[in-house]
Amino acid sequence: MRGTLGEGIGASAEVQSSNIRVAVRVRPFNERENSTSSRNSVKVANDKLLVFDPKDEDDNFFYHGVKQNNRDFTKKAHKDAHFAFDAVFAPESTNEEVFEGTTKAVVDAVLEGFNCSVFAYGATGAGKTHTMLGTQQNPGIIFLTVMDLYRRMEELRGTKKFEISVSYLEVYNENVRDLLAQSNFLTIRDNGNDGITVTGLSLVKPNGAEDLLSLLKYGNSNRTQHPTDHNAESSRSHAVFQVWIKQSDRASGLSNNFKVAKMSLIDLAGSERGCATGHTGERFREGNNINRSLLALGNCINALAEGRRHVPYRDSKLTRLLQDSLGGNCKTVMIAAVSPSSVTLEDTYNTLKYADRAKNIKSNVSNQV
């Protein structure tokens, strides 16, 4: 099952009022969940609606052909909660379908000069990194976005000239590190109208799509990962991959007649209860830092959704980096990844709660002319 976020993303107006577009992807049960007595806690009703912890009497709710009975969480306060989003993707959905329904329209928008962001949010093991990065056999959204971007630029090459630059960083234990170059920890600065910048972050100009994807692969190999009890390859850092697109009209002949837009593709580390990580010491500390930064992100989402004057971006390095994406001059897509298993009932509800609030975040965006 697939949805679409295309409406309103690729419009040509110079200034637009834009809400964060929110999609939810429900992953399939994994081997660990299949080997336990966990039950399905999420029902995808259609491509825009899902039900959290559905009622027992819903005769159409089956898992592997078996009616879900004898539920052990009947007293949960949020039982049978309905959530509506811009798009909802069922467990059988592919990365290609998620890309088509969320990020493909972002490519058009960034080529029209709008800054755009796509970020995956959810608990550890919920499928964020699979959605954003995928595998060689099943590429994720970043790969599909890059290929579509270069395809669209090729179509426009007769009238437009393009220059692409990329950067890749991670936030680990509240330190910012360049994933494309050896460096000391980097500093985040707010440059007023120019937005948030990272001092010393390398900016690389790739020679085509394959070179860009090689940079992505190299950056991924430098990213901090450690196994936890819930995820054998848990990303322990937040990763921000950014593509700058500078374009000009071939007919103008003026070197200063150009526009630059930025596309940010973000894979967040997953929240995880300390007792669930299976670690103490350094692993426990990094888990606490991840949770604190995600709590700060949740507080910013709450403040923006409620229209508060003060938004606590400075509470973490992550929220400072996401300031433009959340409340700045940027069109943003949030992909909330959830597990359907009752084992992760609390994590799934928290993810859906923040995704539901994020729908209310609105900003005025203009293309970078």
Short mmCIF file of N, CA and C in Angstrom, two decimals, residues 172-316:
data_model
loop_
_atom_site.label_atom_id
_atom_site.label_comp_id
_atom_site.label_asym_id
_atom_site.label_seq_id
_atom_site.Cartn_x
_atom_site.Cartn_y
_atom_site.Cartn_z
N TYR A 172 27.38 12.68 17.31
CA TYR A 172 27.59 11.53 18.20
C TYR A 172 28.02 12.04 19.56
N ASN A 173 27.28 11.69 20.59
CA ASN A 173 27.56 12.16 21.95
C ASN A 173 27.70 13.69 22.00
N GLU A 174 26.80 14.37 21.27
CA GLU A 174 26.75 15.83 21.24
C GLU A 174 27.99 16.46 20.62
N ASN A 175 28.71 15.72 19.82
CA ASN A 175 29.83 16.24 19.04
C ASN A 175 29.51 16.08 17.55
N VAL A 176 29.89 17.09 16.76
CA VAL A 176 29.65 17.07 15.32
C VAL A 176 30.93 16.67 14.61
N ARG A 177 30.84 15.67 13.74
CA ARG A 177 32.03 15.13 13.08
C ARG A 177 31.79 15.01 11.58
N ASP A 178 32.79 15.38 10.79
CA ASP A 178 32.74 15.29 9.33
C ASP A 178 32.93 13.83 8.93
N LEU A 179 32.00 13.28 8.16
CA LEU A 179 32.10 11.89 7.72
C LEU A 179 32.86 11.73 6.40
N LEU A 180 33.20 12.85 5.76
CA LEU A 180 33.91 12.79 4.49
C LEU A 180 35.37 13.19 4.61
N ALA A 181 35.80 13.62 5.79
CA ALA A 181 37.19 14.06 5.97
C ALA A 181 37.60 13.89 7.42
N GLN A 182 38.89 13.65 7.65
CA GLN A 182 39.41 13.60 9.00
C GLN A 182 39.44 15.02 9.57
N SER A 183 38.87 15.20 10.73
CA SER A 183 38.83 16.55 11.31
C SER A 183 38.58 16.45 12.80
N ASN A 184 38.81 17.57 13.47
CA ASN A 184 38.40 17.68 14.86
C ASN A 184 36.89 17.87 14.91
N PHE A 185 36.35 17.92 16.11
CA PHE A 185 34.93 18.18 16.24
C PHE A 185 34.61 19.57 15.68
N LEU A 186 33.47 19.69 15.02
CA LEU A 186 33.11 20.91 14.31
C LEU A 186 32.15 21.77 15.14
N THR A 187 32.10 23.05 14.78
CA THR A 187 31.29 24.03 15.51
C THR A 187 30.10 24.46 14.67
N ILE A 188 28.93 24.53 15.31
CA ILE A 188 27.71 24.99 14.65
C ILE A 188 27.56 26.49 14.90
N ARG A 189 27.26 27.23 13.84
CA ARG A 189 27.07 28.68 13.96
C ARG A 189 25.76 29.09 13.29
N ASP A 190 25.12 30.10 13.89
CA ASP A 190 23.92 30.69 13.31
C ASP A 190 24.32 31.98 12.61
N ASN A 191 24.25 31.97 11.28
CA ASN A 191 24.67 33.13 10.50
C ASN A 191 23.50 34.00 10.04
N GLY A 192 22.52 34.13 10.90
CA GLY A 192 21.41 35.02 10.61
C GLY A 192 20.62 34.59 9.39
N ASN A 193 20.54 35.47 8.40
CA ASN A 193 19.75 35.18 7.20
C ASN A 193 20.30 34.00 6.41
N ASP A 194 21.58 33.68 6.60
CA ASP A 194 22.17 32.54 5.89
C ASP A 194 21.89 31.22 6.59
N GLY A 195 21.24 31.28 7.75
CA GLY A 195 20.86 30.06 8.44
C GLY A 195 21.99 29.44 9.23
N ILE A 196 21.82 28.16 9.54
CA ILE A 196 22.77 27.41 10.35
C ILE A 196 23.89 26.87 9.46
N THR A 197 25.14 27.10 9.87
CA THR A 197 26.28 26.55 9.15
C THR A 197 27.19 25.80 10.13
N VAL A 198 28.01 24.92 9.58
CA VAL A 198 28.96 24.15 10.38
C VAL A 198 30.36 24.53 9.94
N THR A 199 31.08 25.20 10.81
CA THR A 199 32.42 25.69 10.49
C THR A 199 33.38 24.52 10.26
N GLY A 200 34.08 24.56 9.13
CA GLY A 200 35.08 23.54 8.83
C GLY A 200 34.55 22.30 8.15
N LEU A 201 33.24 22.22 7.93
CA LEU A 201 32.66 21.04 7.27
C LEU A 201 33.08 21.01 5.80
N SER A 202 33.60 19.87 5.36
CA SER A 202 34.07 19.77 3.97
C SER A 202 32.90 19.75 3.01
N LEU A 203 33.08 20.40 1.87
CA LEU A 203 32.09 20.47 0.81
C LEU A 203 32.76 19.91 -0.45
N VAL A 204 32.24 18.81 -0.96
CA VAL A 204 32.88 18.08 -2.05
C VAL A 204 32.02 18.18 -3.30
N LYS A 205 32.68 18.41 -4.46
CA LYS A 205 31.97 18.47 -5.73
C LYS A 205 32.15 17.14 -6.47
N PRO A 206 31.11 16.30 -6.51
CA PRO A 206 31.23 14.99 -7.15
C PRO A 206 31.19 15.11 -8.67
N ASN A 207 31.81 14.13 -9.33
CA ASN A 207 31.78 14.06 -10.79
C ASN A 207 30.69 13.09 -11.23
N GLY A 208 29.45 13.49 -11.03
CA GLY A 208 28.33 12.67 -11.45
C GLY A 208 27.72 11.86 -10.32
N ALA A 209 26.64 11.14 -10.66
CA ALA A 209 25.87 10.41 -9.66
C ALA A 209 26.68 9.30 -9.00
N GLU A 210 27.46 8.56 -9.78
CA GLU A 210 28.23 7.45 -9.20
C GLU A 210 29.26 7.95 -8.20
N ASP A 211 29.89 9.07 -8.51
CA ASP A 211 30.88 9.64 -7.60
C ASP A 211 30.19 10.10 -6.32
N LEU A 212 29.01 10.71 -6.46
CA LEU A 212 28.27 11.17 -5.28
C LEU A 212 27.90 9.98 -4.39
N LEU A 213 27.44 8.90 -5.00
CA LEU A 213 27.06 7.73 -4.22
C LEU A 213 28.28 7.07 -3.57
N SER A 214 29.44 7.18 -4.21
CA SER A 214 30.67 6.68 -3.59
C SER A 214 31.01 7.48 -2.34
N LEU A 215 30.78 8.80 -2.39
CA LEU A 215 30.99 9.64 -1.21
C LEU A 215 30.03 9.24 -0.10
N LEU A 216 28.78 8.97 -0.45
CA LEU A 216 27.80 8.53 0.53
C LEU A 216 28.24 7.22 1.19
N LYS A 217 28.69 6.29 0.37
CA LYS A 217 29.15 4.99 0.89
C LYS A 217 30.35 5.16 1.81
N TYR A 218 31.28 6.04 1.41
CA TYR A 218 32.45 6.29 2.24
C TYR A 218 32.04 6.90 3.58
N GLY A 219 31.13 7.87 3.53
CA GLY A 219 30.66 8.48 4.77
C GLY A 219 29.96 7.48 5.67
N ASN A 220 29.17 6.60 5.08
CA ASN A 220 28.48 5.57 5.88
C ASN A 220 29.47 4.66 6.58
N SER A 221 30.59 4.37 5.92
CA SER A 221 31.60 3.49 6.54
C SER A 221 32.26 4.15 7.74
N ASN A 222 32.21 5.48 7.81
CA ASN A 222 32.79 6.21 8.94
C ASN A 222 31.80 6.48 10.06
N ARG A 223 30.56 6.13 9.84
CA ARG A 223 29.52 6.44 10.82
C ARG A 223 29.63 5.51 12.03
N THR A 224 29.26 6.03 13.20
CA THR A 224 29.35 5.28 14.44
C THR A 224 28.18 4.31 14.56
N GLN A 225 28.50 3.02 14.66
CA GLN A 225 27.48 1.99 14.84
C GLN A 225 27.95 1.00 15.89
N HIS A 226 27.01 0.54 16.72
CA HIS A 226 27.30 -0.50 17.70
C HIS A 226 26.06 -1.38 17.84
N PRO A 227 26.23 -2.66 18.11
CA PRO A 227 25.06 -3.52 18.32
C PRO A 227 24.42 -3.26 19.67
N THR A 228 23.09 -3.40 19.70
CA THR A 228 22.35 -3.40 20.96
C THR A 228 21.46 -4.64 20.95
N ASP A 229 20.79 -4.88 22.05
CA ASP A 229 19.93 -6.06 22.11
C ASP A 229 18.76 -5.96 21.14
N HIS A 230 18.35 -4.75 20.79
CA HIS A 230 17.22 -4.58 19.89
C HIS A 230 17.63 -4.43 18.44
N ASN A 231 18.92 -4.20 18.18
CA ASN A 231 19.34 -3.93 16.80
C ASN A 231 20.81 -4.30 16.66
N ALA A 232 21.10 -5.29 15.80
CA ALA A 232 22.47 -5.77 15.65
C ALA A 232 23.39 -4.74 15.01
N GLU A 233 22.82 -3.81 14.23
CA GLU A 233 23.62 -2.77 13.58
C GLU A 233 23.00 -1.41 13.88
N SER A 234 22.91 -1.08 15.14
CA SER A 234 22.24 0.14 15.56
C SER A 234 23.09 1.37 15.24
N SER A 235 22.49 2.34 14.55
CA SER A 235 23.17 3.61 14.30
C SER A 235 23.16 4.41 15.59
N ARG A 236 24.33 4.72 16.10
CA ARG A 236 24.43 5.41 17.38
C ARG A 236 24.66 6.90 17.20
N SER A 237 24.51 7.38 15.98
CA SER A 237 24.67 8.81 15.70
C SER A 237 23.54 9.26 14.79
N HIS A 238 23.30 10.57 14.78
CA HIS A 238 22.41 11.19 13.81
C HIS A 238 23.26 11.58 12.60
N ALA A 239 22.82 11.24 11.40
CA ALA A 239 23.60 11.52 10.19
C ALA A 239 22.82 12.48 9.29
N VAL A 240 23.52 13.52 8.80
CA VAL A 240 22.92 14.53 7.94
C VAL A 240 23.71 14.60 6.64
N PHE A 241 23.09 14.17 5.55
CA PHE A 241 23.69 14.20 4.21
C PHE A 241 23.04 15.35 3.45
N GLN A 242 23.85 16.31 2.98
CA GLN A 242 23.29 17.49 2.32
C GLN A 242 23.84 17.64 0.91
N VAL A 243 22.95 18.01 0.01
CA VAL A 243 23.29 18.24 -1.40
C VAL A 243 22.91 19.67 -1.75
N TRP A 244 23.90 20.45 -2.20
CA TRP A 244 23.66 21.81 -2.67
C TRP A 244 23.57 21.79 -4.19
N ILE A 245 22.51 22.41 -4.72
CA ILE A 245 22.29 22.47 -6.17
C ILE A 245 22.34 23.93 -6.60
N LYS A 246 23.39 24.28 -7.31
CA LYS A 246 23.53 25.62 -7.88
C LYS A 246 23.15 25.54 -9.35
N GLN A 247 22.23 26.41 -9.78
CA GLN A 247 21.78 26.34 -11.16
C GLN A 247 21.66 27.73 -11.77
N SER A 248 21.84 27.79 -13.07
CA SER A 248 21.72 29.05 -13.80
C SER A 248 21.18 28.76 -15.19
N ASP A 249 20.59 29.78 -15.81
CA ASP A 249 20.07 29.64 -17.17
C ASP A 249 21.21 29.79 -18.16
N ARG A 250 21.28 28.86 -19.10
CA ARG A 250 22.32 28.95 -20.12
C ARG A 250 22.16 30.20 -20.97
N ALA A 251 20.93 30.64 -21.17
CA ALA A 251 20.69 31.78 -22.06
C ALA A 251 21.09 33.10 -21.44
N SER A 252 21.17 33.19 -20.10
CA SER A 252 21.43 34.48 -19.47
C SER A 252 22.85 34.95 -19.70
N GLY A 253 23.81 34.04 -19.63
CA GLY A 253 25.21 34.41 -19.85
C GLY A 253 25.81 35.22 -18.73
N LEU A 254 25.09 35.39 -17.62
CA LEU A 254 25.58 36.19 -16.49
C LEU A 254 26.04 35.27 -15.38
N SER A 255 27.28 35.45 -14.92
CA SER A 255 27.83 34.55 -13.91
C SER A 255 27.16 34.72 -12.56
N ASN A 256 26.55 35.90 -12.31
CA ASN A 256 25.93 36.13 -11.00
C ASN A 256 24.43 35.87 -11.02
N ASN A 257 23.90 35.39 -12.13
CA ASN A 257 22.47 35.11 -12.24
C ASN A 257 22.23 33.62 -11.98
N PHE A 258 22.18 33.24 -10.71
CA PHE A 258 22.01 31.83 -10.36
C PHE A 258 21.22 31.73 -9.05
N LYS A 259 20.79 30.53 -8.75
CA LYS A 259 20.14 30.26 -7.47
C LYS A 259 20.69 28.97 -6.90
N VAL A 260 20.72 28.90 -5.58
CA VAL A 260 21.25 27.74 -4.87
C VAL A 260 20.20 27.24 -3.89
N ALA A 261 19.93 25.96 -3.94
CA ALA A 261 19.01 25.33 -2.99
C ALA A 261 19.71 24.16 -2.32
N LYS A 262 19.26 23.83 -1.14
CA LYS A 262 19.90 22.77 -0.33
C LYS A 262 18.88 21.67 -0.04
N MET A 263 19.31 20.44 -0.25
CA MET A 263 18.48 19.28 0.09
C MET A 263 19.17 18.49 1.20
N SER A 264 18.49 18.33 2.32
CA SER A 264 19.04 17.61 3.48
C SER A 264 18.31 16.28 3.63
N LEU A 265 19.09 15.20 3.70
CA LEU A 265 18.55 13.85 3.87
C LEU A 265 19.11 13.29 5.17
N ILE A 266 18.25 13.02 6.14
CA ILE A 266 18.67 12.85 7.53
C ILE A 266 18.20 11.51 8.08
N ASP A 267 19.14 10.76 8.62
CA ASP A 267 18.85 9.48 9.28
C ASP A 267 19.14 9.65 10.76
N LEU A 268 18.10 9.72 11.57
CA LEU A 268 18.26 9.93 13.00
C LEU A 268 18.55 8.61 13.71
N ALA A 269 19.37 8.69 14.74
CA ALA A 269 19.53 7.52 15.62
C ALA A 269 18.20 7.25 16.31
N GLY A 270 17.99 6.00 16.70
CA GLY A 270 16.71 5.64 17.30
C GLY A 270 16.71 5.76 18.81
N SER A 271 15.59 6.21 19.35
CA SER A 271 15.44 6.24 20.80
C SER A 271 15.40 4.81 21.33
N GLU A 272 15.88 4.64 22.55
CA GLU A 272 15.98 3.29 23.10
C GLU A 272 16.01 3.37 24.61
N ARG A 273 15.16 2.60 25.26
CA ARG A 273 15.18 2.57 26.72
C ARG A 273 16.50 1.97 27.19
N GLY A 274 17.09 2.58 28.22
CA GLY A 274 18.41 2.15 28.69
C GLY A 274 18.48 0.68 29.01
N CYS A 275 17.43 0.14 29.60
CA CYS A 275 17.44 -1.27 29.96
C CYS A 275 17.33 -2.16 28.74
N ALA A 276 16.93 -1.57 27.58
CA ALA A 276 16.74 -2.38 26.39
C ALA A 276 17.99 -2.45 25.53
N THR A 277 18.98 -1.63 25.81
CA THR A 277 20.17 -1.63 24.96
C THR A 277 21.08 -2.81 25.25
N GLY A 278 20.98 -3.37 26.44
CA GLY A 278 21.84 -4.48 26.80
C GLY A 278 23.26 -4.05 27.10
N HIS A 279 23.47 -2.77 27.43
CA HIS A 279 24.83 -2.28 27.65
C HIS A 279 24.87 -1.33 28.84
N THR A 280 26.06 -1.17 29.37
CA THR A 280 26.33 -0.17 30.39
C THR A 280 27.54 0.62 29.93
N GLY A 281 28.02 1.52 30.76
CA GLY A 281 29.23 2.26 30.43
C GLY A 281 29.05 3.14 29.21
N GLU A 282 29.99 3.02 28.24
CA GLU A 282 29.99 3.88 27.07
C GLU A 282 28.72 3.74 26.25
N ARG A 283 28.25 2.49 26.06
CA ARG A 283 27.02 2.28 25.28
C ARG A 283 25.83 2.92 25.99
N PHE A 284 25.81 2.84 27.31
CA PHE A 284 24.72 3.45 28.07
C PHE A 284 24.77 4.97 27.95
N ARG A 285 25.98 5.54 27.98
CA ARG A 285 26.14 6.99 27.86
C ARG A 285 25.69 7.48 26.49
N GLU A 286 26.07 6.76 25.43
CA GLU A 286 25.66 7.21 24.10
C GLU A 286 24.15 7.08 23.93
N GLY A 287 23.56 6.05 24.56
CA GLY A 287 22.11 5.92 24.52
C GLY A 287 21.42 7.09 25.20
N ASN A 288 21.96 7.52 26.34
CA ASN A 288 21.40 8.68 27.03
C ASN A 288 21.51 9.94 26.19
N ASN A 289 22.65 10.12 25.50
CA ASN A 289 22.81 11.29 24.64
C ASN A 289 21.83 11.26 23.47
N ILE A 290 21.64 10.09 22.89
CA ILE A 290 20.66 9.96 21.82
C ILE A 290 19.27 10.35 22.32
N ASN A 291 18.88 9.80 23.46
CA ASN A 291 17.55 10.07 23.99
C ASN A 291 17.36 11.53 24.35
N ARG A 292 18.41 12.16 24.90
CA ARG A 292 18.30 13.58 25.24
C ARG A 292 18.11 14.44 24.00
N SER A 293 18.86 14.12 22.94
CA SER A 293 18.73 14.91 21.71
C SER A 293 17.36 14.69 21.06
N LEU A 294 16.84 13.47 21.13
CA LEU A 294 15.52 13.21 20.56
C LEU A 294 14.42 13.83 21.42
N LEU A 295 14.63 13.90 22.73
CA LEU A 295 13.69 14.62 23.59
C LEU A 295 13.68 16.09 23.23
N ALA A 296 14.87 16.66 22.99
CA ALA A 296 14.95 18.06 22.57
C ALA A 296 14.22 18.27 21.24
N LEU A 297 14.37 17.31 20.32
CA LEU A 297 13.64 17.39 19.05
C LEU A 297 12.14 17.35 19.29
N GLY A 298 11.69 16.46 20.17
CA GLY A 298 10.27 16.40 20.50
C GLY A 298 9.77 17.69 21.11
N ASN A 299 10.57 18.32 21.97
CA ASN A 299 10.17 19.59 22.57
C ASN A 299 10.05 20.69 21.52
N CYS A 300 10.95 20.68 20.53
CA CYS A 300 10.87 21.66 19.44
C CYS A 300 9.63 21.42 18.59
N ILE A 301 9.34 20.15 18.31
CA ILE A 301 8.13 19.83 17.55
C ILE A 301 6.89 20.32 18.29
N ASN A 302 6.84 20.08 19.60
CA ASN A 302 5.70 20.54 20.40
C ASN A 302 5.57 22.06 20.34
N ALA A 303 6.68 22.77 20.53
CA ALA A 303 6.65 24.23 20.55
C ALA A 303 6.20 24.79 19.20
N LEU A 304 6.72 24.24 18.11
CA LEU A 304 6.35 24.72 16.78
C LEU A 304 4.89 24.40 16.47
N ALA A 305 4.44 23.19 16.82
CA ALA A 305 3.06 22.80 16.54
C ALA A 305 2.07 23.66 17.30
N GLU A 306 2.47 24.11 18.50
CA GLU A 306 1.59 24.95 19.32
C GLU A 306 1.76 26.44 19.02
N GLY A 307 2.68 26.78 18.12
CA GLY A 307 2.88 28.18 17.74
C GLY A 307 3.54 29.02 18.81
N ARG A 308 4.32 28.41 19.68
CA ARG A 308 4.99 29.19 20.73
C ARG A 308 6.04 30.12 20.14
N ARG A 309 6.24 31.23 20.82
CA ARG A 309 7.23 32.20 20.34
C ARG A 309 8.64 31.68 20.51
N HIS A 310 8.91 31.01 21.63
CA HIS A 310 10.25 30.47 21.88
C HIS A 310 10.29 28.99 21.54
N VAL A 311 11.23 28.62 20.69
CA VAL A 311 11.44 27.22 20.33
C VAL A 311 12.85 26.85 20.81
N PRO A 312 13.00 25.82 21.65
CA PRO A 312 14.30 25.53 22.29
C PRO A 312 15.28 24.78 21.39
N TYR A 313 15.64 25.41 20.26
CA TYR A 313 16.58 24.77 19.34
C TYR A 313 17.95 24.53 19.99
N ARG A 314 18.34 25.41 20.91
CA ARG A 314 19.69 25.35 21.46
C ARG A 314 19.86 24.25 22.51
N ASP A 315 18.83 23.47 22.75
CA ASP A 315 18.94 22.43 23.77
C ASP A 315 19.80 21.25 23.32
N SER A 316 20.08 21.13 22.03
CA SER A 316 20.94 20.04 21.56
C SER A 316 21.57 20.42 20.23
#
